Amino acid sequence: MKMAIQDVNLLCSNCSTKLTLRLRDSHGNAAQATSSATDLINRVKVEAFLGNLALPQAALVSDINNCSTETPFLLLSPTAVALPQVPSTNLIQVANDISVHMQCIAAIVGQFKWRKVTAIYQQKNSFDLSNGIITLLSDSLQVVDATIEQHVALPPISPLGSPEFNIEQELAKLRNNTNRVFILVQSSLELAIRLFRKATQMGMMETGYVWIVSDEIASLLDSVDPSVIFSMQGVIGYKTNFIDTIDTFRTFKLKFCQNYGAIYPQDRNSNPSIFALRAYDATWVIGKALHNQQGNVMSQVLLQNILLSNFNGLSGNISFRNGELAQTPTFQIINVIGKSYNEIATWSPTLGFSKKIPRQIDHGSNPAIDFVNDMPELGPIYWPGGQLTVPRGWDFNMMKPLKIGVRACGAFHQFVNVTRVQNGTEVTGFSIDVFKTALKHLPYPLPHVLFPFYGDYDEMVQRIHLKGLDAAVGDMNILEERCHWAEFSQPYVKSGIGLVVPTKPDNTKETWMFMHVFEAKMWIIIPSFSLFIGFVVWLIEHGENPEFGDGSFSQQVGTVFWFSFSVLFFQQKESLKNNLSKVVLAPWFFLIMMLTANFTAALTSKLTVSQIVPAAKDIETLRRENAVIGCNRRSFTCSYLENVLHIKPENIKHIRSIDDYPEAFQKGIIKGAIFVTAHANVFLAKYCKGYAKTGPTFTFGGLGFAFPKHAPIVLDFSRAILKAIEIGEIEKIEREMLSSFNCSASATTNSNSPILGLRPFAGLFYICGGAALIALLLTVLPLVKNRWSLSYTQEALKIRGVFSLLFLLLNRSSSGPNLQQLKQNSDAKSDDHVETRAP
């Protein structure tokens, strides 16, 4: 600020009003800071206040001294907060909105997919806004599906207290927890140095730990001792980005280092931070506003000029909106390593993580940065302990055995079966086998205890939310309502709801059973093709074969139809004279033979296998008939029948076990049963005779395992399930479960009967059609040609002249001679011949 005062007064050497700096050092004491500010306003009569007061503290000072609309307060806090209860317009925060800072922290957490974090902050004084900051961080973390598992408040450093002891106590508590992602949200540099030194001593800067520091600490790392950097190895953080390549910054930095070195000659780290740049720029704000008043020093006018400020300072563009800096900040993501830190990326609220490519910037122009969004990952990053792989974010070695609930009273014991043994309980079943298979693919051992739960799955999921259980395993459907209480893994089996009904013999179609051997289009194609073949053969034979050529028009048509029909059964009696006809019929005979053989086989299959159909078409049919439908007791399928499918409550029968369904069907208690897909497959595998699935399947989320919301194990478990699915382990377990039922059905439904279509015979049809078409062309083209030539021949014979006929044939392709003229010439010649022969 002293440097800025000198520069402002030097620039405006001819101005009548000069800036004077009145300094007060409160040594971090809130009460002393309030008292000093009051003294400066009332006794010294300052025209503007510039200092590091918290917004509530500055509001209190402004209200006490009745200057809420006059004396401008420029606050140099690290972040700008918004307080609705502070309407004063003279309180200007030379900082960026704190919500952007919290978004950056959340983006880092989301980038590495950590689900739970621990927030650490320092309670500085009675005007501290830590609770509001934690709330903002929690809201930002929810966007990336993360949450604050615990937040720790460290007391302010006091000469009378023992800060190391307090820090050690809190770190010991954190070390005993499973979470390993720690965020230092708000802290003084002094407390941060003590914190990281103590964490290093306690082994909390080793492999597996994650430490994130905010801009308040990261922006000061250029001015700390190397021993501090050594204790922070592997820490990541973010710092406000500013342009350090312009000439004005280089000049300022040189002068700053000279002044700083003169005061602290033993300190070699003297690089200016963003906070020093903002203090310099804030002083210039007051200087420019004062210069614009042209000697008329009035606080209210000065405040208006300050609010209208708009210039490019060392820290960036200086303009204000809603009492804070208007420019949206960008942050450099840093990783402490070695003797300093690496800049690994840039983050902005609009572009997210990006590589930074600065453009050439002229002094006085708008600072601008180009971004390229081609960084899917941040890195390389050296984490605490020197590891390069991203830490998991939690320590399973600190975990107590998970208390995993398994339903002990389900209807299908093939999935979860709880039996009592001498030493306790034994849990088996398909879902348990899947769970154990997934455990093998986890990258760490997972201590757990399977705990029998005598309730339904809804109650068990709610018990997870109430922390009575750590997880739930079983044939549990992933439902939207359950997702409010817990988080589910990747489904290990697809799921839906379907209807199972008894079957009955299909007597309605036995009369016309042969019609169902071929598809409908085949019954059209075969006779149509046969008629075409018969017509082509008749056309070839009728000229020289009396069996095809004799008779009237109606007899000829009958001959075509009869020949086309009889040839299908190889019963034609007409003999063929032309070899072209035999070429047409040869492939057709072969095709008929193939069709006959396949028709015989398919019809035999239909006659020898009993035909059955479902007793009801779908659920809507049962609903119209007012029939009773069974469902598993205490299952969501029962409520689904009532609330979604609109089945009357009195028509819903709750069934206790899978073995109770056949009896209910046989006694007529129920006409159908609704199952999830996996249960239906098991039921039909065990009772394959007399039952079938029918109607549409209503799709659901699948069968999965439930965990507490935001539990970091969910992602690992989902990956383990996907791995087991990809290598076929879960399919193998399911196949073994279904094959354990020795049930073979002697009947089949019509839907499984063979129906012959065009595709298997398409090649033969193409050959027959091609041969017939070629034969047709070979027969028709000569006829057309002969008919065309005959018309000219008949005309020439009328002229009775051989010469005229030859002339006519030679010129028929041209415009042709005048036939009438030729006739007259011929008649004249005939008369001459008569005259010469007369006596």
PDB file of C-alpha atoms in Angstrom, residues 63-286:
ATOM      1  CA  ASP A  63     -23.033   1.131  11.822  1.00  0.00           C
ATOM      2  CA  ILE A  64     -21.420   2.261  15.079  1.00  0.00           C
ATOM      3  CA  ASN A  65     -19.929   5.323  13.421  1.00  0.00           C
ATOM      4  CA  ASN A  66     -23.035   6.156  11.324  1.00  0.00           C
ATOM      5  CA  CYS A  67     -21.176   5.997   8.049  1.00  0.00           C
ATOM      6  CA  SER A  68     -23.204   3.338   6.263  1.00  0.00           C
ATOM      7  CA  THR A  69     -23.656   5.507   3.186  1.00  0.00           C
ATOM      8  CA  GLU A  70     -20.586   7.749   3.293  1.00  0.00           C
ATOM      9  CA  THR A  71     -17.134   6.418   4.156  1.00  0.00           C
ATOM     10  CA  PRO A  72     -16.079   3.681   1.737  1.00  0.00           C
ATOM     11  CA  PHE A  73     -14.664   0.472   3.244  1.00  0.00           C
ATOM     12  CA  LEU A  74     -12.407  -1.535   0.930  1.00  0.00           C
ATOM     13  CA  LEU A  75     -11.991  -4.985   2.504  1.00  0.00           C
ATOM     14  CA  LEU A  76      -8.965  -7.098   1.601  1.00  0.00           C
ATOM     15  CA  SER A  77     -10.324 -10.462   2.727  1.00  0.00           C
ATOM     16  CA  PRO A  78      -9.222 -13.584   0.761  1.00  0.00           C
ATOM     17  CA  THR A  79     -12.786 -14.259  -0.417  1.00  0.00           C
ATOM     18  CA  ALA A  80     -15.959 -12.242  -0.784  1.00  0.00           C
ATOM     19  CA  VAL A  81     -19.064 -13.377   1.065  1.00  0.00           C
ATOM     20  CA  ALA A  82     -22.628 -12.238   0.627  1.00  0.00           C
ATOM     21  CA  LEU A  83     -24.653 -11.419   3.721  1.00  0.00           C
ATOM     22  CA  PRO A  84     -28.301 -10.455   3.151  1.00  0.00           C
ATOM     23  CA  GLN A  85     -28.445  -8.823   6.592  1.00  0.00           C
ATOM     24  CA  VAL A  86     -25.673  -6.377   5.570  1.00  0.00           C
ATOM     25  CA  PRO A  87     -27.318  -3.905   3.156  1.00  0.00           C
ATOM     26  CA  SER A  88     -24.578  -1.244   3.391  1.00  0.00           C
ATOM     27  CA  THR A  89     -23.406  -0.076  -0.016  1.00  0.00           C
ATOM     28  CA  ASN A  90     -20.147   1.365   1.287  1.00  0.00           C
ATOM     29  CA  LEU A  91     -18.695  -2.078   2.069  1.00  0.00           C
ATOM     30  CA  ILE A  92     -16.650  -3.182  -0.940  1.00  0.00           C
ATOM     31  CA  GLN A  93     -14.817  -6.501  -0.931  1.00  0.00           C
ATOM     32  CA  VAL A  94     -11.719  -6.559  -3.136  1.00  0.00           C
ATOM     33  CA  ALA A  95     -12.036 -10.295  -3.626  1.00  0.00           C
ATOM     34  CA  ASN A  96     -13.928 -12.890  -5.667  1.00  0.00           C
ATOM     35  CA  ASP A  97     -17.124 -14.603  -4.589  1.00  0.00           C
ATOM     36  CA  ILE A  98     -16.406 -17.438  -2.166  1.00  0.00           C
ATOM     37  CA  SER A  99     -18.852 -19.728  -3.950  1.00  0.00           C
ATOM     38  CA  VAL A 100     -16.455 -19.894  -6.928  1.00  0.00           C
ATOM     39  CA  HIS A 101     -13.706 -21.032  -4.565  1.00  0.00           C
ATOM     40  CA  MET A 102     -15.937 -23.774  -3.190  1.00  0.00           C
ATOM     41  CA  GLN A 103     -16.820 -24.866  -6.725  1.00  0.00           C
ATOM     42  CA  CYS A 104     -13.132 -25.246  -7.521  1.00  0.00           C
ATOM     43  CA  ILE A 105     -12.590 -27.455  -4.453  1.00  0.00           C
ATOM     44  CA  ALA A 106     -15.616 -29.543  -5.412  1.00  0.00           C
ATOM     45  CA  ALA A 107     -14.293 -29.865  -8.975  1.00  0.00           C
ATOM     46  CA  ILE A 108     -11.013 -31.264  -7.660  1.00  0.00           C
ATOM     47  CA  VAL A 109     -12.868 -33.751  -5.459  1.00  0.00           C
ATOM     48  CA  GLY A 110     -15.136 -34.757  -8.329  1.00  0.00           C
ATOM     49  CA  GLN A 111     -12.227 -35.115 -10.748  1.00  0.00           C
ATOM     50  CA  PHE A 112     -10.741 -37.890  -8.606  1.00  0.00           C
ATOM     51  CA  LYS A 113     -14.150 -39.357  -7.692  1.00  0.00           C
ATOM     52  CA  TRP A 114     -13.741 -39.120  -3.936  1.00  0.00           C
ATOM     53  CA  ARG A 115     -17.096 -39.533  -2.237  1.00  0.00           C
ATOM     54  CA  LYS A 116     -16.395 -38.302   1.289  1.00  0.00           C
ATOM     55  CA  VAL A 117     -14.122 -35.567   2.596  1.00  0.00           C
ATOM     56  CA  THR A 118     -13.130 -34.012   5.913  1.00  0.00           C
ATOM     57  CA  ALA A 119     -13.205 -30.209   6.074  1.00  0.00           C
ATOM     58  CA  ILE A 120     -10.759 -28.408   8.388  1.00  0.00           C
ATOM     59  CA  TYR A 121     -11.043 -24.714   9.147  1.00  0.00           C
ATOM     60  CA  GLN A 122      -9.816 -22.172  11.668  1.00  0.00           C
ATOM     61  CA  GLN A 123     -12.170 -20.233  13.885  1.00  0.00           C
ATOM     62  CA  LYS A 124     -10.471 -16.873  13.764  1.00  0.00           C
ATOM     63  CA  ASN A 125     -12.747 -14.618  15.816  1.00  0.00           C
ATOM     64  CA  SER A 126     -16.324 -13.888  16.765  1.00  0.00           C
ATOM     65  CA  PHE A 127     -16.962 -12.476  13.295  1.00  0.00           C
ATOM     66  CA  ASP A 128     -15.907 -15.723  11.676  1.00  0.00           C
ATOM     67  CA  LEU A 129     -18.133 -17.091   8.886  1.00  0.00           C
ATOM     68  CA  SER A 130     -16.873 -20.674   8.970  1.00  0.00           C
ATOM     69  CA  ASN A 131     -20.313 -22.261   9.268  1.00  0.00           C
ATOM     70  CA  GLY A 132     -21.519 -20.501   6.162  1.00  0.00           C
ATOM     71  CA  ILE A 133     -18.392 -21.550   4.260  1.00  0.00           C
ATOM     72  CA  ILE A 134     -18.880 -25.195   5.239  1.00  0.00           C
ATOM     73  CA  THR A 135     -22.488 -24.980   4.036  1.00  0.00           C
ATOM     74  CA  LEU A 136     -21.362 -23.560   0.682  1.00  0.00           C
ATOM     75  CA  LEU A 137     -18.748 -26.310   0.341  1.00  0.00           C
ATOM     76  CA  SER A 138     -21.323 -28.973   1.157  1.00  0.00           C
ATOM     77  CA  ASP A 139     -23.687 -27.622  -1.515  1.00  0.00           C
ATOM     78  CA  SER A 140     -20.893 -27.577  -4.099  1.00  0.00           C
ATOM     79  CA  LEU A 141     -19.828 -31.131  -3.244  1.00  0.00           C
ATOM     80  CA  GLN A 142     -23.348 -32.411  -3.771  1.00  0.00           C
ATOM     81  CA  VAL A 143     -23.049 -31.444  -7.439  1.00  0.00           C
ATOM     82  CA  VAL A 144     -20.176 -33.945  -7.832  1.00  0.00           C
ATOM     83  CA  ASP A 145     -21.955 -36.548  -5.692  1.00  0.00           C
ATOM     84  CA  ALA A 146     -19.688 -36.086  -2.679  1.00  0.00           C
ATOM     85  CA  THR A 147     -20.336 -35.113   0.909  1.00  0.00           C
ATOM     86  CA  ILE A 148     -18.575 -33.786   3.996  1.00  0.00           C
ATOM     87  CA  GLU A 149     -18.222 -36.714   6.364  1.00  0.00           C
ATOM     88  CA  GLN A 150     -16.765 -34.585   9.176  1.00  0.00           C
ATOM     89  CA  HIS A 151     -15.667 -31.002   9.730  1.00  0.00           C
ATOM     90  CA  VAL A 152     -13.086 -29.972  12.289  1.00  0.00           C
ATOM     91  CA  ALA A 153     -12.743 -26.475  13.778  1.00  0.00           C
ATOM     92  CA  LEU A 154      -9.281 -25.495  14.983  1.00  0.00           C
ATOM     93  CA  PRO A 155      -9.075 -22.663  17.543  1.00  0.00           C
ATOM     94  CA  PRO A 156      -7.175 -19.472  16.740  1.00  0.00           C
ATOM     95  CA  ILE A 157      -3.518 -19.348  17.681  1.00  0.00           C
ATOM     96  CA  SER A 158      -3.095 -17.643  21.030  1.00  0.00           C
ATOM     97  CA  PRO A 159       0.106 -16.883  22.935  1.00  0.00           C
ATOM     98  CA  LEU A 160      -1.567 -18.263  26.058  1.00  0.00           C
ATOM     99  CA  GLY A 161      -2.712 -21.501  24.469  1.00  0.00           C
ATOM    100  CA  SER A 162      -0.997 -24.590  23.088  1.00  0.00           C
ATOM    101  CA  PRO A 163      -1.896 -24.785  19.410  1.00  0.00           C
ATOM    102  CA  GLU A 164       0.313 -27.846  18.746  1.00  0.00           C
ATOM    103  CA  PHE A 165      -1.515 -29.808  21.423  1.00  0.00           C
ATOM    104  CA  ASN A 166      -4.929 -28.921  19.971  1.00  0.00           C
ATOM    105  CA  ILE A 167      -3.784 -29.766  16.471  1.00  0.00           C
ATOM    106  CA  GLU A 168      -2.352 -33.106  17.588  1.00  0.00           C
ATOM    107  CA  GLN A 169      -5.575 -34.053  19.351  1.00  0.00           C
ATOM    108  CA  GLU A 170      -7.713 -33.307  16.312  1.00  0.00           C
ATOM    109  CA  LEU A 171      -5.340 -35.067  13.918  1.00  0.00           C
ATOM    110  CA  ALA A 172      -5.316 -38.153  16.153  1.00  0.00           C
ATOM    111  CA  LYS A 173      -9.104 -38.329  15.899  1.00  0.00           C
ATOM    112  CA  LEU A 174      -8.968 -37.973  12.140  1.00  0.00           C
ATOM    113  CA  ARG A 175      -6.301 -40.658  11.844  1.00  0.00           C
ATOM    114  CA  ASN A 176      -8.590 -43.154  13.568  1.00  0.00           C
ATOM    115  CA  ASN A 177     -11.324 -42.575  10.989  1.00  0.00           C
ATOM    116  CA  THR A 178     -11.505 -44.253   7.594  1.00  0.00           C
ATOM    117  CA  ASN A 179     -11.646 -41.064   5.515  1.00  0.00           C
ATOM    118  CA  ARG A 180      -8.327 -39.853   4.138  1.00  0.00           C
ATOM    119  CA  VAL A 181      -9.298 -36.756   2.114  1.00  0.00           C
ATOM    120  CA  PHE A 182      -8.665 -33.585   4.123  1.00  0.00           C
ATOM    121  CA  ILE A 183      -9.503 -30.086   2.883  1.00  0.00           C
ATOM    122  CA  LEU A 184      -8.027 -27.049   4.619  1.00  0.00           C
ATOM    123  CA  VAL A 185     -10.832 -24.671   3.745  1.00  0.00           C
ATOM    124  CA  GLN A 186      -9.907 -21.623   5.821  1.00  0.00           C
ATOM    125  CA  SER A 187      -6.770 -21.001   7.834  1.00  0.00           C
ATOM    126  CA  SER A 188      -4.035 -18.530   8.543  1.00  0.00           C
ATOM    127  CA  LEU A 189      -0.623 -19.322   7.130  1.00  0.00           C
ATOM    128  CA  GLU A 190       0.815 -19.750  10.621  1.00  0.00           C
ATOM    129  CA  LEU A 191      -1.755 -22.363  11.599  1.00  0.00           C
ATOM    130  CA  ALA A 192      -1.332 -24.185   8.262  1.00  0.00           C
ATOM    131  CA  ILE A 193       2.438 -24.433   8.813  1.00  0.00           C
ATOM    132  CA  ARG A 194       1.926 -25.906  12.284  1.00  0.00           C
ATOM    133  CA  LEU A 195      -0.758 -28.264  10.987  1.00  0.00           C
ATOM    134  CA  PHE A 196       1.366 -29.796   8.224  1.00  0.00           C
ATOM    135  CA  ARG A 197       4.428 -30.110  10.421  1.00  0.00           C
ATOM    136  CA  LYS A 198       2.404 -31.985  13.018  1.00  0.00           C
ATOM    137  CA  ALA A 199       0.743 -34.129  10.321  1.00  0.00           C
ATOM    138  CA  THR A 200       4.200 -35.084   9.016  1.00  0.00           C
ATOM    139  CA  GLN A 201       5.305 -36.083  12.512  1.00  0.00           C
ATOM    140  CA  MET A 202       2.172 -38.215  12.985  1.00  0.00           C
ATOM    141  CA  GLY A 203       2.586 -40.051   9.668  1.00  0.00           C
ATOM    142  CA  MET A 204      -0.408 -38.377   8.037  1.00  0.00           C
ATOM    143  CA  MET A 205       1.559 -37.205   5.006  1.00  0.00           C
ATOM    144  CA  GLU A 206       2.240 -40.752   3.866  1.00  0.00           C
ATOM    145  CA  THR A 207       0.766 -42.931   1.112  1.00  0.00           C
ATOM    146  CA  GLY A 208      -3.038 -43.017   1.070  1.00  0.00           C
ATOM    147  CA  TYR A 209      -3.606 -39.503   2.415  1.00  0.00           C
ATOM    148  CA  VAL A 210      -4.944 -36.549   0.408  1.00  0.00           C
ATOM    149  CA  TRP A 211      -4.520 -32.897   1.444  1.00  0.00           C
ATOM    150  CA  ILE A 212      -6.152 -29.993  -0.400  1.00  0.00           C
ATOM    151  CA  VAL A 213      -5.440 -26.352   0.495  1.00  0.00           C
ATOM    152  CA  SER A 214      -7.446 -23.335  -0.559  1.00  0.00           C
ATOM    153  CA  ASP A 215      -6.286 -20.141  -2.266  1.00  0.00           C
ATOM    154  CA  GLU A 216      -5.692 -18.543   1.123  1.00  0.00           C
ATOM    155  CA  ILE A 217      -2.701 -20.859   1.658  1.00  0.00           C
ATOM    156  CA  ALA A 218      -1.697 -21.854  -1.889  1.00  0.00           C
ATOM    157  CA  SER A 219      -1.177 -18.239  -2.974  1.00  0.00           C
ATOM    158  CA  LEU A 220       1.358 -17.713  -0.183  1.00  0.00           C
ATOM    159  CA  LEU A 221       3.572 -20.707  -0.917  1.00  0.00           C
ATOM    160  CA  ASP A 222       5.951 -18.509  -2.934  1.00  0.00           C
ATOM    161  CA  SER A 223       6.937 -16.699   0.259  1.00  0.00           C
ATOM    162  CA  VAL A 224       7.355 -19.546   2.757  1.00  0.00           C
ATOM    163  CA  ASP A 225      10.495 -21.219   4.049  1.00  0.00           C
ATOM    164  CA  PRO A 226      11.723 -24.406   2.263  1.00  0.00           C
ATOM    165  CA  SER A 227      11.139 -26.367   5.472  1.00  0.00           C
ATOM    166  CA  VAL A 228       7.434 -25.578   5.146  1.00  0.00           C
ATOM    167  CA  ILE A 229       7.411 -26.854   1.562  1.00  0.00           C
ATOM    168  CA  PHE A 230       9.174 -30.004   2.758  1.00  0.00           C
ATOM    169  CA  SER A 231       6.365 -30.724   5.242  1.00  0.00           C
ATOM    170  CA  MET A 232       3.701 -30.260   2.546  1.00  0.00           C
ATOM    171  CA  GLN A 233       4.989 -32.753  -0.051  1.00  0.00           C
ATOM    172  CA  GLY A 234       2.121 -34.122  -2.159  1.00  0.00           C
ATOM    173  CA  VAL A 235      -0.376 -31.411  -1.192  1.00  0.00           C
ATOM    174  CA  ILE A 236      -2.611 -30.104  -3.989  1.00  0.00           C
ATOM    175  CA  GLY A 237      -4.350 -26.750  -3.979  1.00  0.00           C
ATOM    176  CA  TYR A 238      -5.528 -23.863  -6.088  1.00  0.00           C
ATOM    177  CA  LYS A 239      -4.351 -20.269  -6.336  1.00  0.00           C
ATOM    178  CA  THR A 240      -5.847 -17.276  -8.102  1.00  0.00           C
ATOM    179  CA  ASN A 241      -4.309 -16.815 -11.512  1.00  0.00           C
ATOM    180  CA  PHE A 242      -2.894 -13.449 -12.605  1.00  0.00           C
ATOM    181  CA  ILE A 243      -0.766 -12.308 -15.535  1.00  0.00           C
ATOM    182  CA  ASP A 244       2.889 -12.088 -14.502  1.00  0.00           C
ATOM    183  CA  THR A 245       4.381 -11.341 -17.943  1.00  0.00           C
ATOM    184  CA  ILE A 246       3.372  -7.705 -18.402  1.00  0.00           C
ATOM    185  CA  ASP A 247       5.862  -4.903 -17.874  1.00  0.00           C
ATOM    186  CA  THR A 248       3.937  -3.232 -15.051  1.00  0.00           C
ATOM    187  CA  PHE A 249       4.077  -6.423 -13.001  1.00  0.00           C
ATOM    188  CA  ARG A 250       7.806  -6.864 -13.580  1.00  0.00           C
ATOM    189  CA  THR A 251       8.466  -3.287 -12.478  1.00  0.00           C
ATOM    190  CA  PHE A 252       6.292  -3.750  -9.406  1.00  0.00           C
ATOM    191  CA  LYS A 253       7.925  -7.061  -8.519  1.00  0.00           C
ATOM    192  CA  LEU A 254      11.424  -5.583  -8.715  1.00  0.00           C
ATOM    193  CA  LYS A 255      10.484  -2.669  -6.461  1.00  0.00           C
ATOM    194  CA  PHE A 256       8.552  -4.969  -4.094  1.00  0.00           C
ATOM    195  CA  CYS A 257      11.500  -7.344  -3.694  1.00  0.00           C
ATOM    196  CA  GLN A 258      13.835  -4.430  -2.996  1.00  0.00           C
ATOM    197  CA  ASN A 259      11.573  -2.971  -0.295  1.00  0.00           C
ATOM    198  CA  TYR A 260      10.831  -6.380   1.207  1.00  0.00           C
ATOM    199  CA  GLY A 261      14.501  -7.335   1.259  1.00  0.00           C
ATOM    200  CA  ALA A 262      15.386  -4.082   3.000  1.00  0.00           C
ATOM    201  CA  ILE A 263      12.933  -4.863   5.816  1.00  0.00           C
ATOM    202  CA  TYR A 264      13.529  -8.637   5.993  1.00  0.00           C
ATOM    203  CA  PRO A 265      17.067  -9.217   4.714  1.00  0.00           C
ATOM    204  CA  GLN A 266      17.163 -12.783   6.033  1.00  0.00           C
ATOM    205  CA  ASP A 267      14.077 -13.847   4.030  1.00  0.00           C
ATOM    206  CA  ARG A 268      14.958 -14.900   0.487  1.00  0.00           C
ATOM    207  CA  ASN A 269      11.359 -15.615  -0.588  1.00  0.00           C
ATOM    208  CA  SER A 270       9.893 -12.255  -1.459  1.00  0.00           C
ATOM    209  CA  ASN A 271       7.591 -12.886  -4.409  1.00  0.00           C
ATOM    210  CA  PRO A 272       4.374 -10.833  -4.201  1.00  0.00           C
ATOM    211  CA  SER A 273       1.159 -12.821  -3.792  1.00  0.00           C
ATOM    212  CA  ILE A 274      -2.283 -12.112  -5.186  1.00  0.00           C
ATOM    213  CA  PHE A 275      -3.176 -10.458  -1.891  1.00  0.00           C
ATOM    214  CA  ALA A 276      -0.283  -7.988  -2.199  1.00  0.00           C
ATOM    215  CA  LEU A 277      -1.374  -7.192  -5.751  1.00  0.00           C
ATOM    216  CA  ARG A 278      -4.945  -6.590  -4.634  1.00  0.00           C
ATOM    217  CA  ALA A 279      -3.791  -4.294  -1.817  1.00  0.00           C
ATOM    218  CA  TYR A 280      -1.800  -2.315  -4.395  1.00  0.00           C
ATOM    219  CA  ASP A 281      -4.766  -2.200  -6.788  1.00  0.00           C
ATOM    220  CA  ALA A 282      -7.206  -1.251  -4.012  1.00  0.00           C
ATOM    221  CA  THR A 283      -5.026   1.746  -3.123  1.00  0.00           C
ATOM    222  CA  TRP A 284      -5.054   2.742  -6.772  1.00  0.00           C
ATOM    223  CA  VAL A 285      -8.860   2.496  -6.745  1.00  0.00           C
ATOM    224  CA  ILE A 286      -8.970   5.174  -4.054  1.00  0.00           C
TER     225      ILE A 286
END
